[in-house]
mmCIF file with all atom_site columns, C-alpha atoms and ligand atoms in Angstrom:
data_model
loop_
_atom_site.group_PDB
_atom_site.id
_atom_site.type_symbol
_atom_site.label_atom_id
_atom_site.label_alt_id
_atom_site.label_comp_id
_atom_site.label_asym_id
_atom_site.label_entity_id
_atom_site.label_seq_id
_atom_site.pdbx_PDB_ins_code
_atom_site.Cartn_x
_atom_site.Cartn_y
_atom_site.Cartn_z
_atom_site.occupancy
_atom_site.B_iso_or_equiv
_atom_site.pdbx_formal_charge
_atom_site.auth_seq_id
_atom_site.auth_comp_id
_atom_site.auth_asym_id
_atom_site.auth_atom_id
_atom_site.pdbx_PDB_model_num
ATOM   1   C  CA  . UNK N 1 1   ? 0.004   0.038   0.012  1.00 63.00 ? 22  UNK N CA  1
ATOM   2   C  CA  . UNK N 1 2   ? 1.379   3.389   -0.998 1.00 81.00 ? 23  UNK N CA  1
ATOM   3   C  CA  . UNK N 1 3   ? 2.207   6.057   1.558  1.00 81.00 ? 24  UNK N CA  1
ATOM   4   C  CA  . UNK N 1 4   ? -0.727  8.282   0.494  1.00 81.00 ? 25  UNK N CA  1
ATOM   5   C  CA  . UNK N 1 5   ? -3.235  5.400   0.835  1.00 77.00 ? 26  UNK N CA  1
ATOM   6   C  CA  . UNK N 1 6   ? -1.892  4.584   4.247  1.00 78.00 ? 27  UNK N CA  1
ATOM   7   C  CA  . UNK N 1 7   ? -2.259  8.121   5.325  1.00 78.00 ? 28  UNK N CA  1
ATOM   8   C  CA  . UNK N 1 8   ? -5.841  8.368   4.010  1.00 75.00 ? 29  UNK N CA  1
ATOM   9   C  CA  . UNK N 1 9   ? -6.716  5.091   5.752  1.00 73.00 ? 30  UNK N CA  1
ATOM   10  C  CA  . UNK N 1 10  ? -5.255  6.250   8.991  1.00 76.00 ? 31  UNK N CA  1
ATOM   11  C  CA  . UNK N 1 11  ? -7.120  9.602   8.734  1.00 74.00 ? 32  UNK N CA  1
ATOM   12  C  CA  . UNK N 1 12  ? -10.381 7.835   7.981  1.00 72.00 ? 33  UNK N CA  1
ATOM   13  C  CA  . UNK N 1 13  ? -10.046 5.479   10.913 1.00 73.00 ? 34  UNK N CA  1
ATOM   14  C  CA  . UNK N 1 14  ? -9.078  8.346   13.310 1.00 75.00 ? 35  UNK N CA  1
ATOM   15  C  CA  . UNK N 1 15  ? -11.878 10.785  12.258 1.00 81.00 ? 36  UNK N CA  1
ATOM   16  C  CA  . UNK N 1 16  ? -14.978 9.081   10.907 1.00 85.00 ? 37  UNK N CA  1
ATOM   17  C  CA  . UNK N 1 17  ? -17.632 11.724  10.315 1.00 89.00 ? 38  UNK N CA  1
ATOM   18  C  CA  . UNK N 1 18  ? -21.295 10.726  10.805 1.00 90.00 ? 39  UNK N CA  1
ATOM   19  C  CA  . UNK N 1 19  ? -24.478 11.855  9.199  1.00 93.00 ? 40  UNK N CA  1
ATOM   20  C  CA  . UNK N 1 20  ? -27.576 10.929  11.053 1.00 94.00 ? 41  UNK N CA  1
ATOM   21  C  CA  . UNK N 1 21  ? -30.815 10.273  9.198  1.00 94.00 ? 42  UNK N CA  1
ATOM   22  C  CA  . UNK N 1 22  ? -34.186 9.393   10.695 1.00 93.00 ? 43  UNK N CA  1
ATOM   23  C  CA  . UNK N 1 23  ? -35.910 7.076   8.108  1.00 93.00 ? 44  UNK N CA  1
ATOM   24  C  CA  . UNK N 1 24  ? -39.055 6.776   10.108 1.00 89.00 ? 45  UNK N CA  1
ATOM   25  C  CA  . UNK N 1 25  ? -38.033 6.205   13.809 1.00 89.00 ? 46  UNK N CA  1
ATOM   26  C  CA  . UNK N 1 26  ? -40.248 7.011   16.843 1.00 91.00 ? 47  UNK N CA  1
ATOM   27  C  CA  . UNK N 1 27  ? -37.452 9.425   17.956 1.00 91.00 ? 48  UNK N CA  1
ATOM   28  C  CA  . UNK N 1 28  ? -36.158 7.313   20.825 1.00 92.00 ? 49  UNK N CA  1
ATOM   29  C  CA  . UNK N 1 29  ? -33.229 6.000   18.858 1.00 92.00 ? 50  UNK N CA  1
ATOM   30  C  CA  . UNK N 1 30  ? -32.526 9.578   17.792 1.00 93.00 ? 51  UNK N CA  1
ATOM   31  C  CA  . UNK N 1 31  ? -32.346 10.777  21.341 1.00 93.00 ? 52  UNK N CA  1
ATOM   32  C  CA  . UNK N 1 32  ? -29.920 8.031   22.067 1.00 92.00 ? 53  UNK N CA  1
ATOM   33  C  CA  . UNK N 1 33  ? -27.685 9.076   19.082 1.00 91.00 ? 54  UNK N CA  1
ATOM   34  C  CA  . UNK N 1 34  ? -27.775 12.689  20.511 1.00 90.00 ? 55  UNK N CA  1
ATOM   35  C  CA  . UNK N 1 35  ? -26.864 11.392  23.931 1.00 91.00 ? 56  UNK N CA  1
ATOM   36  C  CA  . UNK N 1 36  ? -23.891 9.649   22.508 1.00 89.00 ? 57  UNK N CA  1
ATOM   37  C  CA  . UNK N 1 37  ? -22.707 13.065  21.224 1.00 88.00 ? 58  UNK N CA  1
ATOM   38  C  CA  . UNK N 1 38  ? -22.999 14.777  24.657 1.00 88.00 ? 59  UNK N CA  1
ATOM   39  C  CA  . UNK N 1 39  ? -19.990 15.142  26.941 1.00 89.00 ? 60  UNK N CA  1
ATOM   40  C  CA  . UNK N 1 40  ? -21.296 12.269  29.090 1.00 89.00 ? 61  UNK N CA  1
ATOM   41  C  CA  . UNK N 1 41  ? -20.562 9.587   26.477 1.00 88.00 ? 62  UNK N CA  1
ATOM   42  C  CA  . UNK N 1 42  ? -18.186 11.900  24.501 1.00 86.00 ? 63  UNK N CA  1
ATOM   43  C  CA  . UNK N 1 43  ? -18.139 10.133  21.200 1.00 85.00 ? 64  UNK N CA  1
ATOM   44  C  CA  . UNK N 1 44  ? -15.824 12.898  19.874 1.00 85.00 ? 65  UNK N CA  1
ATOM   45  C  CA  . UNK N 1 45  ? -12.910 11.326  21.876 1.00 84.00 ? 66  UNK N CA  1
ATOM   46  C  CA  . UNK N 1 46  ? -12.810 8.842   19.014 1.00 81.00 ? 67  UNK N CA  1
ATOM   47  C  CA  . UNK N 1 47  ? -12.512 11.702  16.441 1.00 84.00 ? 68  UNK N CA  1
ATOM   48  C  CA  . UNK N 1 48  ? -16.166 11.126  15.540 1.00 86.00 ? 69  UNK N CA  1
ATOM   49  C  CA  . UNK N 1 49  ? -18.089 14.166  14.535 1.00 86.00 ? 70  UNK N CA  1
ATOM   50  C  CA  . UNK N 1 50  ? -21.676 14.725  13.478 1.00 89.00 ? 71  UNK N CA  1
ATOM   51  C  CA  . UNK N 1 51  ? -21.856 16.429  10.074 1.00 88.00 ? 72  UNK N CA  1
ATOM   52  C  CA  . UNK N 1 52  ? -24.813 18.131  8.380  1.00 90.00 ? 73  UNK N CA  1
ATOM   53  C  CA  . UNK N 1 53  ? -23.915 17.397  4.824  1.00 91.00 ? 74  UNK N CA  1
ATOM   54  C  CA  . UNK N 1 54  ? -23.736 13.920  3.141  1.00 92.00 ? 75  UNK N CA  1
ATOM   55  C  CA  . UNK N 1 55  ? -20.748 15.179  1.114  1.00 93.00 ? 76  UNK N CA  1
ATOM   56  C  CA  . UNK N 1 56  ? -18.632 15.468  4.273  1.00 91.00 ? 77  UNK N CA  1
ATOM   57  C  CA  . UNK N 1 57  ? -19.777 12.143  5.929  1.00 90.00 ? 78  UNK N CA  1
ATOM   58  C  CA  . UNK N 1 58  ? -18.097 8.730   5.899  1.00 88.00 ? 79  UNK N CA  1
ATOM   59  C  CA  . UNK N 1 59  ? -20.803 6.907   7.898  1.00 90.00 ? 80  UNK N CA  1
ATOM   60  C  CA  . UNK N 1 60  ? -24.562 7.124   7.461  1.00 93.00 ? 81  UNK N CA  1
ATOM   61  C  CA  . UNK N 1 61  ? -26.399 6.335   10.695 1.00 93.00 ? 82  UNK N CA  1
ATOM   62  C  CA  . UNK N 1 62  ? -29.967 5.462   10.116 1.00 94.00 ? 83  UNK N CA  1
ATOM   63  C  CA  . UNK N 1 63  ? -32.690 5.157   12.729 1.00 93.00 ? 84  UNK N CA  1
ATOM   64  C  CA  . UNK N 1 64  ? -36.096 3.736   12.131 1.00 91.00 ? 85  UNK N CA  1
ATOM   65  C  CA  . UNK N 1 65  ? -37.563 1.512   9.455  1.00 94.00 ? 86  UNK N CA  1
ATOM   66  C  CA  . UNK N 1 66  ? -37.625 2.664   5.837  1.00 94.00 ? 87  UNK N CA  1
ATOM   67  C  CA  . UNK N 1 67  ? -40.924 4.214   5.045  1.00 93.00 ? 88  UNK N CA  1
ATOM   68  C  CA  . UNK N 1 68  ? -42.262 4.606   1.483  1.00 94.00 ? 89  UNK N CA  1
ATOM   69  C  CA  . UNK N 1 69  ? -42.103 8.394   1.904  1.00 93.00 ? 90  UNK N CA  1
ATOM   70  C  CA  . UNK N 1 70  ? -38.472 8.474   2.795  1.00 94.00 ? 91  UNK N CA  1
ATOM   71  C  CA  . UNK N 1 71  ? -36.950 5.767   0.503  1.00 93.00 ? 92  UNK N CA  1
ATOM   72  C  CA  . UNK N 1 72  ? -36.038 8.082   -2.412 1.00 94.00 ? 93  UNK N CA  1
ATOM   73  C  CA  . UNK N 1 73  ? -34.421 10.643  -0.031 1.00 94.00 ? 94  UNK N CA  1
ATOM   74  C  CA  . UNK N 1 74  ? -32.448 7.976   1.694  1.00 95.00 ? 95  UNK N CA  1
ATOM   75  C  CA  . UNK N 1 75  ? -31.047 6.739   -1.498 1.00 95.00 ? 96  UNK N CA  1
ATOM   76  C  CA  . UNK N 1 76  ? -30.264 10.278  -2.641 1.00 95.00 ? 97  UNK N CA  1
ATOM   77  C  CA  . UNK N 1 77  ? -28.413 11.061  0.553  1.00 95.00 ? 98  UNK N CA  1
ATOM   78  C  CA  . UNK N 1 78  ? -26.435 7.833   0.287  1.00 95.00 ? 99  UNK N CA  1
ATOM   79  C  CA  . UNK N 1 79  ? -25.474 8.634   -3.336 1.00 94.00 ? 100 UNK N CA  1
ATOM   80  C  CA  . UNK N 1 80  ? -24.224 12.018  -2.362 1.00 94.00 ? 101 UNK N CA  1
ATOM   81  C  CA  . UNK N 1 81  ? -21.686 10.588  0.165  1.00 93.00 ? 102 UNK N CA  1
ATOM   82  C  CA  . UNK N 1 82  ? -18.086 10.084  -1.113 1.00 90.00 ? 103 UNK N CA  1
ATOM   83  C  CA  . UNK N 1 83  ? -16.556 6.561   -1.320 1.00 87.00 ? 104 UNK N CA  1
ATOM   84  C  CA  . UNK N 1 84  ? -15.766 4.698   0.742  1.00 85.00 ? 105 UNK N CA  1
ATOM   85  C  CA  . UNK N 1 85  ? -18.959 4.940   2.728  1.00 88.00 ? 106 UNK N CA  1
ATOM   86  C  CA  . UNK N 1 86  ? -20.592 2.862   5.381  1.00 90.00 ? 107 UNK N CA  1
ATOM   87  C  CA  . UNK N 1 87  ? -24.116 2.517   6.730  1.00 92.00 ? 108 UNK N CA  1
ATOM   88  C  CA  . UNK N 1 88  ? -25.104 1.813   10.313 1.00 91.00 ? 109 UNK N CA  1
ATOM   89  C  CA  . UNK N 1 89  ? -28.575 0.544   11.215 1.00 93.00 ? 110 UNK N CA  1
ATOM   90  C  CA  . UNK N 1 90  ? -29.328 1.946   14.687 1.00 91.00 ? 111 UNK N CA  1
ATOM   91  C  CA  . UNK N 1 91  ? -32.083 0.191   16.590 1.00 91.00 ? 112 UNK N CA  1
ATOM   92  C  CA  . UNK N 1 92  ? -34.312 -2.820  15.887 1.00 91.00 ? 113 UNK N CA  1
ATOM   93  C  CA  . UNK N 1 93  ? -36.459 -0.930  13.490 1.00 93.00 ? 114 UNK N CA  1
ATOM   94  C  CA  . UNK N 1 94  ? -33.499 -0.058  11.368 1.00 93.00 ? 115 UNK N CA  1
ATOM   95  C  CA  . UNK N 1 95  ? -32.186 -3.577  11.480 1.00 92.00 ? 116 UNK N CA  1
ATOM   96  C  CA  . UNK N 1 96  ? -35.341 -5.294  10.531 1.00 90.00 ? 117 UNK N CA  1
ATOM   97  C  CA  . UNK N 1 97  ? -38.387 -2.977  10.547 1.00 88.00 ? 118 UNK N CA  1
ATOM   98  C  CA  . UNK N 1 98  ? -39.029 -3.854  14.122 1.00 85.00 ? 119 UNK N CA  1
ATOM   99  C  CA  . UNK N 1 99  ? -42.242 -2.859  15.615 1.00 88.00 ? 120 UNK N CA  1
ATOM   100 C  CA  . UNK N 1 100 ? -43.313 -1.236  12.393 1.00 90.00 ? 121 UNK N CA  1
ATOM   101 C  CA  . UNK N 1 101 ? -42.770 -4.344  10.254 1.00 88.00 ? 122 UNK N CA  1
ATOM   102 C  CA  . UNK N 1 102 ? -45.755 -5.128  8.071  1.00 89.00 ? 123 UNK N CA  1
ATOM   103 C  CA  . UNK N 1 103 ? -47.224 -1.608  8.200  1.00 90.00 ? 124 UNK N CA  1
ATOM   104 C  CA  . UNK N 1 104 ? -48.665 -0.504  4.904  1.00 93.00 ? 125 UNK N CA  1
ATOM   105 C  CA  . UNK N 1 105 ? -46.254 2.364   4.724  1.00 92.00 ? 126 UNK N CA  1
ATOM   106 C  CA  . UNK N 1 106 ? -43.077 0.511   5.748  1.00 92.00 ? 127 UNK N CA  1
ATOM   107 C  CA  . UNK N 1 107 ? -40.672 -1.294  3.383  1.00 92.00 ? 128 UNK N CA  1
ATOM   108 C  CA  . UNK N 1 108 ? -38.517 -2.929  6.186  1.00 90.00 ? 129 UNK N CA  1
ATOM   109 C  CA  . UNK N 1 109 ? -35.075 -2.419  7.610  1.00 91.00 ? 130 UNK N CA  1
ATOM   110 C  CA  . UNK N 1 110 ? -32.387 -0.236  6.080  1.00 93.00 ? 131 UNK N CA  1
ATOM   111 C  CA  . UNK N 1 111 ? -30.844 -3.171  4.197  1.00 91.00 ? 132 UNK N CA  1
ATOM   112 C  CA  . UNK N 1 112 ? -33.985 -3.412  2.044  1.00 92.00 ? 133 UNK N CA  1
ATOM   113 C  CA  . UNK N 1 113 ? -32.683 -0.202  0.402  1.00 93.00 ? 134 UNK N CA  1
ATOM   114 C  CA  . UNK N 1 114 ? -28.956 0.164   1.270  1.00 92.00 ? 135 UNK N CA  1
ATOM   115 C  CA  . UNK N 1 115 ? -25.934 -2.019  1.985  1.00 91.00 ? 136 UNK N CA  1
ATOM   116 C  CA  . UNK N 1 116 ? -25.656 -2.055  5.813  1.00 91.00 ? 137 UNK N CA  1
ATOM   117 C  CA  . UNK N 1 117 ? -22.234 -2.469  7.356  1.00 88.00 ? 138 UNK N CA  1
ATOM   118 C  CA  . UNK N 1 118 ? -23.156 -2.514  11.139 1.00 87.00 ? 139 UNK N CA  1
ATOM   119 C  CA  . UNK N 1 119 ? -26.354 -3.635  12.804 1.00 90.00 ? 140 UNK N CA  1
ATOM   120 C  CA  . UNK N 1 120 ? -26.936 -2.219  16.251 1.00 90.00 ? 141 UNK N CA  1
ATOM   121 C  CA  . UNK N 1 121 ? -30.013 -3.802  17.854 1.00 89.00 ? 142 UNK N CA  1
ATOM   122 C  CA  . UNK N 1 122 ? -32.048 -2.539  20.771 1.00 88.00 ? 143 UNK N CA  1
ATOM   123 C  CA  . UNK N 1 123 ? -35.236 -0.644  21.277 1.00 91.00 ? 144 UNK N CA  1
ATOM   124 C  CA  . UNK N 1 124 ? -33.946 1.919   21.657 1.00 90.00 ? 145 UNK N CA  1
ATOM   125 C  CA  . UNK N 1 125 ? -30.304 0.991   20.978 1.00 89.00 ? 146 UNK N CA  1
ATOM   126 C  CA  . UNK N 1 126 ? -28.233 2.638   23.690 1.00 90.00 ? 147 UNK N CA  1
ATOM   127 C  CA  . UNK N 1 127 ? -25.379 5.216   23.193 1.00 90.00 ? 148 UNK N CA  1
ATOM   128 C  CA  . UNK N 1 128 ? -22.965 2.597   24.531 1.00 89.00 ? 149 UNK N CA  1
ATOM   129 C  CA  . UNK N 1 129 ? -24.188 0.060   21.839 1.00 89.00 ? 150 UNK N CA  1
ATOM   130 C  CA  . UNK N 1 130 ? -23.637 2.746   19.191 1.00 88.00 ? 151 UNK N CA  1
ATOM   131 C  CA  . UNK N 1 131 ? -20.104 3.472   20.361 1.00 87.00 ? 152 UNK N CA  1
ATOM   132 C  CA  . UNK N 1 132 ? -19.472 -0.243  20.471 1.00 86.00 ? 153 UNK N CA  1
ATOM   133 C  CA  . UNK N 1 133 ? -20.804 -0.731  16.902 1.00 85.00 ? 154 UNK N CA  1
ATOM   134 C  CA  . UNK N 1 134 ? -18.702 2.134   15.630 1.00 84.00 ? 155 UNK N CA  1
ATOM   135 C  CA  . UNK N 1 135 ? -15.531 0.865   17.240 1.00 82.00 ? 156 UNK N CA  1
ATOM   136 C  CA  . UNK N 1 136 ? -16.196 -2.590  15.678 1.00 81.00 ? 157 UNK N CA  1
ATOM   137 C  CA  . UNK N 1 137 ? -16.618 -1.036  12.277 1.00 81.00 ? 158 UNK N CA  1
ATOM   138 C  CA  . UNK N 1 138 ? -13.370 0.914   12.655 1.00 79.00 ? 159 UNK N CA  1
ATOM   139 C  CA  . UNK N 1 139 ? -11.544 -2.326  13.748 1.00 77.00 ? 160 UNK N CA  1
ATOM   140 C  CA  . UNK N 1 140 ? -12.895 -4.065  10.635 1.00 75.00 ? 161 UNK N CA  1
ATOM   141 C  CA  . UNK N 1 141 ? -11.577 -1.138  8.538  1.00 72.00 ? 162 UNK N CA  1
ATOM   142 C  CA  . UNK N 1 142 ? -8.263  -1.379  10.264 1.00 69.00 ? 163 UNK N CA  1
ATOM   143 C  CA  . UNK N 1 143 ? -7.875  -5.030  9.434  1.00 63.00 ? 164 UNK N CA  1
ATOM   144 C  CA  . UNK N 1 144 ? -7.033  -6.384  5.933  1.00 45.00 ? 165 UNK N CA  1
ATOM   145 C  CA  . UNK N 1 145 ? -10.329 -8.341  5.877  1.00 45.00 ? 166 UNK N CA  1
ATOM   146 C  CA  . UNK N 1 146 ? -13.121 -6.791  3.668  1.00 45.00 ? 167 UNK N CA  1
ATOM   147 C  CA  . UNK N 1 147 ? -15.723 -4.958  5.670  1.00 52.00 ? 168 UNK N CA  1
ATOM   148 C  CA  . UNK N 1 148 ? -18.677 -7.186  6.216  1.00 52.00 ? 169 UNK N CA  1
ATOM   149 C  CA  . UNK N 1 149 ? -21.794 -6.653  8.415  1.00 56.00 ? 170 UNK N CA  1
ATOM   150 C  CA  . UNK N 1 150 ? -20.913 -6.055  11.910 1.00 61.00 ? 171 UNK N CA  1
ATOM   151 C  CA  . UNK N 1 151 ? -23.430 -6.993  14.570 1.00 62.00 ? 172 UNK N CA  1
ATOM   152 C  CA  . UNK N 1 152 ? -23.459 -5.603  18.041 1.00 57.00 ? 173 UNK N CA  1
ATOM   153 C  CA  . UNK N 1 153 ? -24.672 -8.207  20.534 1.00 55.00 ? 174 UNK N CA  1
ATOM   154 C  CA  . UNK N 1 154 ? -27.294 -7.150  23.091 1.00 53.00 ? 175 UNK N CA  1
ATOM   155 C  CA  . UNK N 1 155 ? -26.670 -8.753  26.549 1.00 49.00 ? 176 UNK N CA  1
ATOM   156 C  CA  . UNK N 1 156 ? -29.356 -11.437 27.214 1.00 53.00 ? 177 UNK N CA  1
ATOM   157 C  CA  . UNK N 1 157 ? -31.462 -11.034 30.368 1.00 53.00 ? 178 UNK N CA  1
ATOM   158 C  CA  . UNK N 1 158 ? -31.735 -14.134 32.537 1.00 56.00 ? 179 UNK N CA  1
ATOM   159 C  CA  . UNK N 1 159 ? -35.150 -15.870 32.274 1.00 64.00 ? 180 UNK N CA  1
ATOM   160 C  CA  . UNK N 1 160 ? -35.706 -15.605 35.972 1.00 64.00 ? 181 UNK N CA  1
ATOM   161 C  CA  . UNK N 1 161 ? -33.664 -12.680 37.400 1.00 55.00 ? 182 UNK N CA  1
ATOM   162 C  CA  . UNK N 1 162 ? -34.540 -13.577 41.020 1.00 61.00 ? 183 UNK N CA  1
ATOM   163 C  CA  . UNK N 1 163 ? -33.000 -17.004 40.679 1.00 59.00 ? 184 UNK N CA  1
ATOM   164 C  CA  . UNK N 1 164 ? -29.907 -15.615 39.098 1.00 55.00 ? 185 UNK N CA  1
ATOM   165 C  CA  . UNK N 1 165 ? -29.452 -12.972 41.724 1.00 54.00 ? 186 UNK N CA  1
ATOM   166 C  CA  . UNK N 1 166 ? -26.659 -13.561 44.217 1.00 58.00 ? 187 UNK N CA  1
ATOM   167 C  CA  . UNK N 1 167 ? -27.674 -14.599 47.722 1.00 56.00 ? 188 UNK N CA  1
ATOM   168 C  CA  . UNK N 1 168 ? -27.263 -11.552 50.113 1.00 57.00 ? 189 UNK N CA  1
ATOM   169 C  CA  . UNK N 1 169 ? -24.344 -11.907 52.458 1.00 58.00 ? 190 UNK N CA  1
ATOM   170 C  CA  . UNK N 1 170 ? -25.201 -13.291 55.889 1.00 59.00 ? 191 UNK N CA  1
ATOM   171 C  CA  . UNK N 1 171 ? -24.902 -10.823 58.643 1.00 55.00 ? 192 UNK N CA  1
ATOM   172 C  CA  . UNK N 1 172 ? -23.672 -11.780 62.059 1.00 50.00 ? 193 UNK N CA  1
HETATM 173 S  S1  . SF4 Q 2 .   ? -36.078 0.558   17.713 1.00 69.05 ? 215 SF4 Q S1  1
HETATM 174 FE FE1 . SF4 Q 2 .   ? -37.550 1.185   19.219 1.00 69.05 ? 215 SF4 Q FE1 1
HETATM 175 S  S2  . SF4 Q 2 .   ? -36.838 3.180   19.917 1.00 69.05 ? 215 SF4 Q S2  1
HETATM 176 FE FE2 . SF4 Q 2 .   ? -35.773 2.715   17.915 1.00 69.05 ? 215 SF4 Q FE2 1
HETATM 177 S  S3  . SF4 Q 2 .   ? -37.121 3.770   16.425 1.00 69.05 ? 215 SF4 Q S3  1
HETATM 178 FE FE3 . SF4 Q 2 .   ? -37.798 1.642   16.616 1.00 69.05 ? 215 SF4 Q FE3 1
HETATM 179 S  S4  . SF4 Q 2 .   ? -39.499 1.648   18.153 1.00 69.05 ? 215 SF4 Q S4  1
HETATM 180 FE FE4 . SF4 Q 2 .   ? -38.290 3.556   18.312 1.00 69.05 ? 215 SF4 Q FE4 1
#
């Protein structure tokens, strides 16, 4: 790999710029994305910045299912992004259609329209899950392996939390 390509790759990994697009979400996933940008989660420590223009963005973060109304706009925004570009599906609706699957106005998850690089499940998906998904995406960019779908795992709740809970320590 040439020096210029190495520098471009290094810069891309160190400063991925995001564009957020609500394709039909209930707004809860959007609030979580905004929370990830606040100083509490401080997503900018990874060099990640939110951008207003698709022409400046590397990663398109989509929340919600794809509605018929928004489909053409989503494709247009994606086409305006420079290569290489990546798409993150944020939340269960973006991953599969979620609670809106089967509605007359819903086409399905983001991957019914665009190639998705990272799936981040959850309803809503948490800021920590978004950060984890982005870090996994960046790791796959760092490696020599081609970028494939990255799935962020949601921790499973025990079937009976009371049985799983630790016994309280006995007091004398
Ligand atoms: S995954 Fe849940 S929180 Fe996110 S847009 Fe869908 S219904 Fe709303």
